[in-house]
Amino acid sequence: MKPVEEKWEIIKNSVITEYDISPIAVKTWIDPMEYYSETDDSVTIMLPNNKAKILDLITDKYKDIFIIAISETLNNDYDVNFIVDDVKPQENEVIQNNFQENESSNSSLIKKYTFDNFVTGNNSFAVSACLAVAETAGTDNNAYNPLYIYGGSGLGKTHLMHAIGNYLNEHNPSLKILYVNSENFTNEVIKSIRSGKKDNTESMTILREKYRNVDVLLIDDIQFIIGKDATQEEFFHTFNSLYENGKSIIISSDKHPKYMEILDERYLTRFQMGLQVDVQPPNYETRKAILIQLNQKHGDKISDEILTYITDNISSNIRELEGAYNKLIALSKISSNEITLEMAKNSLKDIINPNKNKVINFDVIMEEVTKHYNVSVNDILSNKRNKEIAIPRQIIMYLCDKLTEDTKSSIGSKLNRDHSTVISNINKVKEMIENDPSFEKNIDSLIKIITSL
Ligand code: ADP
Ligand code: MG
């Protein structure tokens, strides 16, 4: 046996244990990986056929981790490549054909929303949960039923739901998949109540057949059914019927079930049976990556400088991020010259500077820094000292000192720290700015965001 081959299981295990990979990601991604081949300086890892679509995603996520794990296990450096098992091309063809035939039956899905073009960024937990569901929904061991995806508007919930549907459609084309927005569901319920006979049995039966005969139901924006009694009741029975028959249900909402006030206790219990995952606001890198991806699609029409400007200034909503980008693309179509930063700023001024006069104070800085680093205010105020929390906390002190009139002791008291801790933390940030250009850039962009709010 060759060196990597011999230690393959150990390497795989060290990836799993040392990188804190969630059980679901282990099951979805790591477990199915097989050792394939190696040379003196490179290793090839094989993924099962059904992972073809996400080869890039996996390479992106795991290549570096495997390079390090192999180097640590063998004291020798190897490059790592992933390939897909294409030993069974015939089976693949059959799937393709079925897929074509089935397209119309699953036409509730928007084809352009796929895992391929979803930038994982700081949402790897949500993405891996969705992938796990996509891989197992409609089978006897469907993971996480129901899957409940929640988070603010414009953060990718609908995209992820269609991605699950499209993935299933492609890999398991015999499944009946139905996507519905809960507003449409409500309208259908109302319509069938109205158009039904007195006891409205007939049209209700049609509605029930439609929703209860699917293998996978994706219901988007479930918060809309709150307070709509008949719809809520209908959905409750649909849910139970599907669930009892082992069918998969994927729900999205703008809030966690426990904050869905007025919703009956019965739902709360049911929604919490499976797994709840939240989609997080995108961090800086994720926003930039999404813009770069969009820009590639449009032939790199917009300069990097402008992409950075948008990334710096639109931080909480991907729909807005895309909106800003599309506005510039529209502008570029009517303009004969390349779009300059000045033109971009001018064209985006309504989107980007809506409340220019906002004062910069401790709260604003706290809000922007925690958002930027994806940490909670409670963590910042706590005694936790791990780097993920300590650094944003230090940055908050530095920015308050730089951008507000607060004294060091008043900054300290707002953060449950004393005056000398504040001074030493501010100095640490100054040192990092001096020694690390990318850190400096990060701070600059935060300052830009805060001062342009
Ligand atoms: P939500 O349903 O949470 O309100 P959507 O799924 O409709 O948000 O997303 C809004 C837009 O942003 C869509 O065009 C979607 O494709 C895009 N989008 C959201 N998140 C991502 C992401 N991580 N990568 C790429 N595009 C994204
Ligand atoms: Mg949506």
Short mmCIF file of C-alpha atoms and ligand atoms in Angstrom, two decimals:
data_model
loop_
_atom_site.label_atom_id
_atom_site.label_comp_id
_atom_site.label_asym_id
_atom_site.label_seq_id
_atom_site.Cartn_x
_atom_site.Cartn_y
_atom_site.Cartn_z
CA MET A 1 0.00 0.00 0.00
CA LYS A 2 1.08 3.53 -0.71
CA PRO A 3 1.52 5.97 2.20
CA VAL A 4 -1.76 7.89 1.93
CA GLU A 5 -3.72 4.78 1.09
CA GLU A 6 -2.38 3.06 4.19
CA LYS A 7 -3.29 5.95 6.47
CA TRP A 8 -6.52 6.88 4.68
CA GLU A 9 -8.88 6.09 7.55
CA ILE A 10 -6.66 7.91 10.03
CA ILE A 11 -6.53 10.94 7.76
CA LYS A 12 -10.27 10.95 7.32
CA ASN A 13 -10.75 10.68 11.06
CA SER A 14 -8.40 13.51 11.80
CA VAL A 15 -10.33 15.69 9.35
CA ILE A 16 -13.52 14.87 11.18
CA THR A 17 -12.23 15.33 14.70
CA GLU A 18 -9.83 18.22 14.31
CA TYR A 19 -11.92 20.53 12.21
CA ASP A 20 -15.04 20.44 14.23
CA ILE A 21 -17.10 19.31 11.26
CA SER A 22 -20.74 18.90 12.14
CA PRO A 23 -22.15 15.35 12.17
CA ILE A 24 -24.39 16.20 9.29
CA ALA A 25 -21.51 17.42 7.14
CA VAL A 26 -19.58 14.27 8.05
CA LYS A 27 -22.47 12.15 6.91
CA THR A 28 -23.11 14.14 3.76
CA TRP A 29 -19.59 14.81 2.63
CA ILE A 30 -16.80 13.05 4.46
CA ASP A 31 -18.21 9.54 4.91
CA PRO A 32 -18.83 8.98 1.20
CA MET A 33 -15.29 10.02 0.23
CA GLU A 34 -13.07 7.20 -0.95
CA TYR A 35 -9.36 7.01 -1.47
CA TYR A 36 -8.76 6.76 -5.21
CA SER A 37 -5.09 7.14 -6.11
CA GLU A 38 -1.88 8.93 -5.32
CA THR A 39 1.47 9.93 -6.77
CA ASP A 40 4.52 11.14 -4.85
CA ASP A 41 3.02 14.56 -4.45
CA SER A 42 -0.68 14.37 -5.02
CA VAL A 43 -3.71 12.45 -3.85
CA THR A 44 -7.03 11.92 -5.58
CA ILE A 45 -10.17 11.41 -3.53
CA MET A 46 -13.30 10.03 -5.12
CA LEU A 47 -16.85 11.11 -4.46
CA PRO A 48 -19.89 9.07 -5.35
CA ASN A 49 -21.63 9.81 -8.59
CA ASN A 50 -24.46 11.75 -7.04
CA LYS A 51 -21.99 14.34 -5.77
CA ALA A 52 -21.09 15.54 -9.28
CA LYS A 53 -23.06 18.73 -8.92
CA ILE A 54 -21.30 19.75 -5.80
CA LEU A 55 -17.74 18.85 -6.74
CA ASP A 56 -16.73 22.49 -6.71
CA LEU A 57 -18.39 23.07 -3.39
CA ILE A 58 -16.61 20.12 -1.85
CA THR A 59 -13.26 21.05 -3.35
CA ASP A 60 -13.69 24.54 -2.05
CA LYS A 61 -14.56 23.41 1.46
CA TYR A 62 -12.33 20.41 1.97
CA LYS A 63 -9.26 20.63 -0.21
CA ASP A 64 -7.17 22.67 2.21
CA ILE A 65 -8.33 20.67 5.20
CA PHE A 66 -7.22 17.41 3.56
CA ILE A 67 -3.91 18.92 2.48
CA ILE A 68 -3.19 19.85 6.09
CA ALA A 69 -4.49 16.58 7.56
CA ILE A 70 -2.34 14.54 5.16
CA SER A 71 0.69 16.67 5.80
CA GLU A 72 0.25 16.31 9.56
CA THR A 73 -0.32 12.56 9.40
CA LEU A 74 2.51 11.72 7.01
CA ASN A 75 4.89 14.62 7.48
CA ASN A 76 4.88 15.04 3.78
CA ASP A 77 3.07 17.50 1.54
CA TYR A 78 0.57 16.39 -1.08
CA ASP A 79 -1.76 18.29 -3.31
CA VAL A 80 -5.35 17.05 -3.11
CA ASN A 81 -7.89 16.63 -5.90
CA PHE A 82 -11.44 15.41 -5.87
CA ILE A 83 -13.06 13.46 -8.66
CA VAL A 84 -16.46 11.96 -9.16
CA ASP A 85 -17.04 8.27 -9.63
CA ASP A 86 -18.13 7.93 -13.23
CA VAL A 87 -17.94 4.19 -13.38
CA LYS A 88 -21.67 3.89 -13.90
CA PRO A 89 -22.42 6.23 -16.76
CA GLN A 90 -25.42 4.25 -17.88
CA GLU A 91 -27.30 4.72 -14.70
CA ASN A 92 -26.62 8.36 -15.03
CA GLU A 93 -28.15 8.50 -18.49
CA VAL A 94 -31.33 6.90 -17.28
CA ILE A 95 -31.58 9.52 -14.61
CA GLN A 96 -31.11 12.26 -17.18
CA ASN A 97 -33.91 10.89 -19.31
CA ASN A 98 -36.33 10.55 -16.50
CA PHE A 99 -35.44 13.99 -15.41
CA GLN A 100 -36.52 15.39 -18.76
CA GLU A 101 -39.78 13.52 -18.66
CA ASN A 102 -40.52 14.58 -15.17
CA GLU A 103 -39.76 18.18 -15.63
CA SER A 104 -43.31 19.27 -16.06
CA SER A 105 -44.59 17.50 -12.98
CA ASN A 106 -42.16 19.39 -10.78
CA SER A 107 -42.47 22.69 -12.54
CA SER A 108 -43.21 24.56 -9.34
CA LEU A 109 -39.44 24.80 -9.00
CA ILE A 110 -37.35 27.72 -10.15
CA LYS A 111 -34.52 26.06 -12.07
CA LYS A 112 -31.95 28.79 -11.60
CA TYR A 113 -31.82 28.40 -7.81
CA THR A 114 -29.35 25.59 -7.25
CA PHE A 115 -26.69 24.59 -4.73
CA ASP A 116 -24.09 25.26 -7.42
CA ASN A 117 -24.78 28.95 -7.49
CA PHE A 118 -25.50 29.39 -3.80
CA VAL A 119 -22.42 30.90 -2.17
CA THR A 120 -21.99 28.97 1.07
CA GLY A 121 -19.94 31.67 2.78
CA ASN A 122 -20.81 31.93 6.46
CA ASN A 123 -23.85 29.71 6.03
CA SER A 124 -22.18 26.34 5.90
CA PHE A 125 -24.42 24.92 8.60
CA ALA A 126 -27.60 25.80 6.75
CA VAL A 127 -26.18 24.59 3.45
CA SER A 128 -25.03 21.27 4.83
CA ALA A 129 -28.37 20.67 6.50
CA CYS A 130 -30.18 21.46 3.25
CA LEU A 131 -27.85 19.19 1.32
CA ALA A 132 -28.38 16.37 3.78
CA VAL A 133 -32.10 16.75 3.34
CA ALA A 134 -31.74 16.97 -0.43
CA GLU A 135 -29.84 13.71 -0.39
CA THR A 136 -32.26 11.82 1.79
CA ALA A 137 -35.70 13.36 1.36
CA GLY A 138 -38.29 10.97 0.02
CA THR A 139 -36.30 7.94 1.21
CA ASP A 140 -36.91 5.78 4.25
CA ASN A 141 -34.21 7.46 6.24
CA ASN A 142 -34.94 11.06 5.46
CA ALA A 143 -32.78 13.25 7.62
CA TYR A 144 -34.34 16.01 9.67
CA ASN A 145 -38.02 15.92 9.07
CA PRO A 146 -39.28 18.59 8.98
CA LEU A 147 -36.41 20.85 8.06
CA TYR A 148 -37.24 24.35 9.22
CA ILE A 149 -35.18 27.12 7.63
CA TYR A 150 -35.52 30.55 9.16
CA GLY A 151 -33.92 33.98 8.86
CA GLY A 152 -34.41 37.54 7.69
CA SER A 153 -35.65 38.63 4.32
CA GLY A 154 -33.37 38.40 1.32
CA LEU A 155 -30.89 36.00 2.90
CA GLY A 156 -31.39 33.00 0.65
CA LYS A 157 -34.19 30.89 2.16
CA THR A 158 -36.20 30.61 -1.03
CA HIS A 159 -33.05 29.94 -3.01
CA LEU A 160 -32.12 27.07 -0.68
CA MET A 161 -35.59 25.55 -0.84
CA HIS A 162 -35.55 25.46 -4.63
CA ALA A 163 -32.01 24.14 -4.51
CA ILE A 164 -33.26 21.19 -2.45
CA GLY A 165 -36.12 20.66 -4.89
CA ASN A 166 -33.92 20.88 -7.97
CA TYR A 167 -31.36 18.55 -6.48
CA LEU A 168 -34.02 15.99 -5.69
CA ASN A 169 -35.58 16.39 -9.08
CA GLU A 170 -32.30 15.64 -10.72
CA HIS A 171 -31.11 12.81 -8.51
CA ASN A 172 -34.38 11.19 -7.68
CA PRO A 173 -36.66 12.08 -10.55
CA SER A 174 -39.44 9.72 -9.64
CA LEU A 175 -40.25 11.74 -6.52
CA LYS A 176 -43.21 14.08 -6.51
CA ILE A 177 -42.00 17.40 -5.29
CA LEU A 178 -44.20 20.36 -4.61
CA TYR A 179 -43.03 23.85 -3.80
CA VAL A 180 -45.53 26.41 -2.64
CA ASN A 181 -45.36 29.80 -1.09
CA SER A 182 -47.70 29.90 1.88
CA GLU A 183 -49.44 32.95 0.45
CA ASN A 184 -50.43 30.88 -2.57
CA PHE A 185 -51.39 28.03 -0.32
CA THR A 186 -53.68 30.41 1.57
CA ASN A 187 -55.25 31.61 -1.67
CA GLU A 188 -55.87 28.06 -2.78
CA VAL A 189 -57.56 27.22 0.49
CA ILE A 190 -59.75 30.31 0.30
CA LYS A 191 -60.61 29.62 -3.31
CA SER A 192 -61.64 26.06 -2.66
CA ILE A 193 -63.73 27.07 0.31
CA ARG A 194 -65.51 29.67 -1.83
CA SER A 195 -65.99 27.60 -4.94
CA GLY A 196 -66.97 24.45 -3.09
CA LYS A 197 -70.48 23.23 -2.65
CA LYS A 198 -72.14 23.97 0.64
CA ASP A 199 -70.05 21.49 2.50
CA ASN A 200 -67.22 22.36 0.11
CA THR A 201 -66.18 18.75 -0.09
CA GLU A 202 -65.33 18.54 -3.76
CA SER A 203 -62.84 21.32 -4.21
CA MET A 204 -61.36 20.61 -0.81
CA THR A 205 -60.80 17.03 -1.85
CA ILE A 206 -58.91 18.18 -4.92
CA LEU A 207 -56.78 20.48 -2.81
CA ARG A 208 -56.08 17.74 -0.31
CA GLU A 209 -55.15 15.28 -2.99
CA LYS A 210 -52.76 17.75 -4.47
CA TYR A 211 -50.95 18.39 -1.23
CA ARG A 212 -51.16 15.04 0.45
CA ASN A 213 -49.96 12.95 -2.47
CA VAL A 214 -46.48 14.35 -2.68
CA ASP A 215 -43.21 12.87 -1.50
CA VAL A 216 -41.65 16.18 -0.66
CA LEU A 217 -43.49 19.36 0.26
CA LEU A 218 -41.59 22.62 0.33
CA ILE A 219 -43.61 25.38 1.92
CA ASP A 220 -42.07 28.83 1.87
CA ASP A 221 -42.71 31.77 4.20
CA ILE A 222 -44.98 29.88 6.56
CA GLN A 223 -45.37 33.02 8.70
CA PHE A 224 -48.09 34.16 6.28
CA ILE A 225 -50.51 31.54 7.53
CA ILE A 226 -50.44 32.85 11.07
CA GLY A 227 -53.85 34.04 12.11
CA LYS A 228 -55.55 32.58 9.04
CA ASP A 229 -57.54 29.93 10.79
CA ALA A 230 -58.84 27.83 7.94
CA THR A 231 -55.48 27.82 6.21
CA GLN A 232 -53.65 27.03 9.39
CA GLU A 233 -55.98 24.14 10.07
CA GLU A 234 -55.66 22.80 6.54
CA PHE A 235 -51.92 23.00 6.69
CA PHE A 236 -51.87 21.25 10.04
CA HIS A 237 -53.71 18.26 8.61
CA THR A 238 -51.58 18.25 5.48
CA PHE A 239 -48.49 18.28 7.64
CA ASN A 240 -49.70 15.41 9.78
CA SER A 241 -50.78 13.33 6.85
CA LEU A 242 -47.43 13.73 5.09
CA TYR A 243 -45.45 13.24 8.25
CA GLU A 244 -47.26 10.10 9.26
CA ASN A 245 -46.63 8.64 5.84
CA GLY A 246 -42.94 9.32 6.12
CA LYS A 247 -42.94 12.09 3.53
CA SER A 248 -40.50 14.98 3.74
CA ILE A 249 -41.48 18.49 4.67
CA ILE A 250 -39.31 21.56 4.34
CA ILE A 251 -40.56 24.80 5.79
CA SER A 252 -39.19 28.30 5.70
CA SER A 253 -40.08 31.23 7.88
CA ASP A 254 -38.78 34.61 8.86
CA LYS A 255 -38.61 33.51 12.50
CA HIS A 256 -37.76 30.61 14.73
CA PRO A 257 -40.92 28.59 15.61
CA LYS A 258 -40.89 29.80 19.17
CA TYR A 259 -41.28 33.39 18.01
CA MET A 260 -44.20 32.58 15.74
CA GLU A 261 -46.72 34.11 18.08
CA ILE A 262 -50.39 33.20 17.79
CA LEU A 263 -49.37 29.97 16.18
CA ASP A 264 -50.92 27.09 18.00
CA GLU A 265 -48.82 25.04 20.43
CA ARG A 266 -49.51 22.04 18.18
CA TYR A 267 -47.43 23.58 15.41
CA LEU A 268 -44.65 24.58 17.67
CA THR A 269 -44.15 20.97 18.71
CA ARG A 270 -44.35 19.71 15.17
CA PHE A 271 -42.04 22.32 13.67
CA GLN A 272 -39.49 21.55 16.34
CA MET A 273 -39.46 17.80 15.74
CA GLY A 274 -36.90 17.93 12.96
CA LEU A 275 -34.10 20.44 12.65
CA GLN A 276 -34.20 24.22 12.70
CA VAL A 277 -31.44 26.01 10.82
CA ASP A 278 -31.00 29.72 10.49
CA VAL A 279 -29.61 31.58 7.53
CA GLN A 280 -27.23 34.23 8.73
CA PRO A 281 -26.71 37.68 7.24
CA PRO A 282 -23.75 37.45 4.89
CA ASN A 283 -20.36 38.51 6.23
CA TYR A 284 -17.98 40.63 4.18
CA GLU A 285 -16.37 37.77 2.27
CA THR A 286 -19.69 36.18 1.46
CA ARG A 287 -21.10 39.42 0.08
CA LYS A 288 -18.05 39.97 -2.03
CA ALA A 289 -18.14 36.38 -3.29
CA ILE A 290 -21.78 36.73 -4.29
CA LEU A 291 -21.01 39.91 -6.21
CA ILE A 292 -18.02 38.33 -7.92
CA GLN A 293 -20.18 35.39 -8.96
CA LEU A 294 -22.84 37.72 -10.35
CA ASN A 295 -20.23 39.77 -12.12
CA GLN A 296 -18.73 36.69 -13.76
CA LYS A 297 -22.15 35.83 -15.07
CA HIS A 298 -22.26 39.25 -16.67
CA GLY A 299 -18.81 39.08 -18.22
CA ASP A 300 -17.04 41.02 -15.45
CA LYS A 301 -18.61 44.28 -16.55
CA ILE A 302 -18.25 46.01 -13.20
CA SER A 303 -14.83 46.87 -11.77
CA ASP A 304 -13.56 45.33 -8.57
CA GLU A 305 -13.36 48.76 -6.96
CA ILE A 306 -17.11 49.18 -7.42
CA LEU A 307 -17.86 45.67 -6.18
CA THR A 308 -15.90 46.51 -3.06
CA TYR A 309 -17.90 49.71 -2.67
CA ILE A 310 -21.16 47.74 -2.79
CA THR A 311 -19.79 45.10 -0.43
CA ASP A 312 -18.78 47.77 2.06
CA ASN A 313 -22.08 49.54 1.97
CA ILE A 314 -24.80 46.95 1.70
CA SER A 315 -24.38 44.56 4.52
CA SER A 316 -27.58 42.96 5.59
CA ASN A 317 -29.56 41.74 2.61
CA ILE A 318 -28.53 39.81 -0.46
CA ARG A 319 -31.56 40.85 -2.44
CA GLU A 320 -30.46 44.47 -2.04
CA LEU A 321 -26.92 43.53 -2.91
CA GLU A 322 -28.14 41.98 -6.15
CA GLY A 323 -30.47 44.92 -6.72
CA ALA A 324 -27.57 47.36 -6.51
CA TYR A 325 -25.52 45.25 -8.86
CA ASN A 326 -28.34 44.94 -11.38
CA LYS A 327 -28.86 48.65 -11.33
CA LEU A 328 -25.26 49.17 -12.37
CA ILE A 329 -25.53 46.54 -15.09
CA ALA A 330 -28.57 48.35 -16.44
CA LEU A 331 -26.60 51.57 -16.33
CA SER A 332 -23.70 49.97 -18.15
CA LYS A 333 -26.00 48.93 -20.94
CA ILE A 334 -27.04 52.48 -21.69
CA SER A 335 -23.68 54.06 -21.08
CA SER A 336 -21.03 53.91 -23.77
CA ASN A 337 -18.15 54.20 -21.32
CA GLU A 338 -17.11 51.92 -18.51
CA ILE A 339 -18.92 52.63 -15.24
CA THR A 340 -16.72 54.62 -12.88
CA LEU A 341 -16.90 54.60 -9.11
CA GLU A 342 -18.37 58.09 -9.19
CA MET A 343 -21.12 56.99 -11.54
CA ALA A 344 -21.81 53.97 -9.35
CA LYS A 345 -22.01 56.06 -6.20
CA ASN A 346 -24.35 58.48 -7.85
CA SER A 347 -26.58 55.78 -9.24
CA LEU A 348 -26.76 53.93 -5.93
CA LYS A 349 -27.19 56.89 -3.65
CA ASP A 350 -30.82 56.11 -2.87
CA ILE A 351 -30.01 52.54 -1.94
CA ILE A 352 -26.81 53.18 -0.09
CA ASN A 353 -27.26 56.40 1.84
CA PRO A 354 -30.83 56.32 3.05
CA ASN A 355 -30.19 57.84 6.48
CA LYS A 356 -27.08 59.84 6.23
CA ASN A 357 -27.66 61.78 9.39
CA LYS A 358 -27.55 58.83 11.72
CA VAL A 359 -25.27 59.63 14.64
CA ILE A 360 -22.30 57.44 15.25
CA ASN A 361 -22.44 56.14 18.77
CA PHE A 362 -21.60 53.05 20.80
CA ASP A 363 -24.80 51.25 19.77
CA VAL A 364 -24.24 51.80 16.06
CA ILE A 365 -20.67 50.54 16.32
CA MET A 366 -21.75 47.54 18.38
CA GLU A 367 -24.41 46.71 15.81
CA GLU A 368 -22.17 46.97 12.78
CA VAL A 369 -19.20 45.14 14.29
CA THR A 370 -21.27 42.25 15.63
CA LYS A 371 -23.04 41.99 12.29
CA HIS A 372 -19.77 42.07 10.41
CA TYR A 373 -18.18 39.36 12.55
CA ASN A 374 -21.34 37.37 13.10
CA VAL A 375 -21.15 37.37 16.86
CA SER A 376 -23.85 38.22 19.36
CA VAL A 377 -23.99 41.25 21.63
CA ASN A 378 -24.18 38.89 24.59
CA ASP A 379 -20.91 37.27 23.59
CA ILE A 380 -19.26 40.67 23.30
CA LEU A 381 -20.44 41.58 26.79
CA SER A 382 -19.49 38.20 28.24
CA ASN A 383 -16.18 37.08 29.64
CA LYS A 384 -15.42 34.80 26.70
CA ARG A 385 -11.86 35.25 25.55
CA ASN A 386 -11.67 33.18 22.39
CA LYS A 387 -10.32 35.05 19.43
CA GLU A 388 -13.63 35.04 17.48
CA ILE A 389 -15.17 37.16 20.20
CA ALA A 390 -12.18 38.95 21.71
CA ILE A 391 -11.13 40.53 18.42
CA PRO A 392 -14.52 42.08 17.56
CA ARG A 393 -14.68 43.29 21.17
CA GLN A 394 -11.28 44.96 20.82
CA ILE A 395 -12.37 46.50 17.54
CA ILE A 396 -15.49 47.93 19.15
CA MET A 397 -13.30 49.62 21.77
CA TYR A 398 -10.97 50.96 19.11
CA LEU A 399 -13.77 52.31 16.93
CA CYS A 400 -15.64 53.90 19.84
CA ASP A 401 -12.46 55.62 20.81
CA LYS A 402 -11.79 56.77 17.27
CA LEU A 403 -15.28 57.69 16.13
CA THR A 404 -17.20 58.85 19.21
CA GLU A 405 -16.71 61.32 22.02
CA ASP A 406 -16.89 58.58 24.65
CA THR A 407 -14.10 58.46 27.22
CA LYS A 408 -12.16 55.26 27.71
CA SER A 409 -13.81 54.60 31.03
CA SER A 410 -17.28 55.10 29.60
CA ILE A 411 -16.46 52.71 26.74
CA GLY A 412 -15.21 50.27 29.37
CA SER A 413 -18.31 50.49 31.47
CA LYS A 414 -20.56 49.81 28.48
CA LEU A 415 -18.58 46.66 27.81
CA ASN A 416 -18.23 45.52 31.43
CA ARG A 417 -14.48 46.25 31.32
CA ASP A 418 -12.26 48.66 33.18
CA HIS A 419 -10.47 51.63 31.76
CA SER A 420 -7.03 49.99 31.60
CA THR A 421 -8.37 46.99 29.68
CA VAL A 422 -9.81 49.38 27.14
CA ILE A 423 -6.47 51.12 26.70
CA SER A 424 -4.55 47.90 26.25
CA ASN A 425 -7.14 46.53 23.81
CA ILE A 426 -7.08 49.70 21.72
CA ASN A 427 -3.31 49.40 21.54
CA LYS A 428 -3.61 45.79 20.40
CA VAL A 429 -5.85 46.85 17.52
CA LYS A 430 -3.44 49.63 16.57
CA GLU A 431 -0.64 47.09 16.53
CA MET A 432 -2.62 44.69 14.33
CA ILE A 433 -3.45 47.51 11.93
CA GLU A 434 0.23 48.31 11.63
CA ASN A 435 1.33 44.75 11.11
CA ASP A 436 -1.43 43.21 9.05
CA PRO A 437 -2.54 44.93 5.83
CA SER A 438 -5.64 42.75 5.42
CA PHE A 439 -6.73 43.52 8.97
CA GLU A 440 -6.19 47.18 8.23
CA LYS A 441 -8.37 46.90 5.14
CA ASN A 442 -11.06 45.21 7.18
CA ILE A 443 -11.04 48.03 9.74
CA ASP A 444 -11.12 50.62 6.99
CA SER A 445 -14.14 49.04 5.43
CA LEU A 446 -15.89 48.88 8.80
CA ILE A 447 -15.20 52.56 9.33
CA LYS A 448 -16.57 53.29 5.88
CA ILE A 449 -19.71 51.33 6.63
CA ILE A 450 -20.25 53.02 9.98
CA THR A 451 -19.52 56.53 8.77
CA SER A 452 -21.67 56.21 5.68
CA LEU A 453 -24.71 54.85 7.48
P1 ADP B 1 -35.29 34.95 1.16
O1 ADP B 1 -36.16 33.87 0.65
O2 ADP B 1 -34.51 34.55 2.38
O3 ADP B 1 -35.99 36.25 1.35
P2 ADP B 1 -34.03 34.65 -1.42
O4 ADP B 1 -33.73 33.20 -1.40
O5 ADP B 1 -35.18 35.09 -2.23
O6 ADP B 1 -34.15 35.22 0.06
O7 ADP B 1 -32.70 35.41 -1.89
C1 ADP B 1 -32.72 36.72 -2.45
C2 ADP B 1 -31.77 36.76 -3.63
O8 ADP B 1 -30.43 36.61 -3.19
C3 ADP B 1 -32.01 35.63 -4.62
O9 ADP B 1 -31.83 36.12 -5.92
C4 ADP B 1 -30.94 34.62 -4.29
O10 ADP B 1 -30.55 33.88 -5.44
C5 ADP B 1 -29.82 35.49 -3.80
N1 ADP B 1 -29.00 34.83 -2.77
C6 ADP B 1 -29.29 34.75 -1.47
N2 ADP B 1 -28.33 34.11 -0.80
C7 ADP B 1 -27.39 33.78 -1.72
C8 ADP B 1 -26.14 33.11 -1.66
N3 ADP B 1 -25.64 32.67 -0.48
N4 ADP B 1 -25.45 32.93 -2.81
C9 ADP B 1 -25.93 33.39 -3.97
N5 ADP B 1 -27.11 34.04 -4.10
C10 ADP B 1 -27.83 34.24 -3.00
MG MG B 2 -38.20 33.93 0.26
#
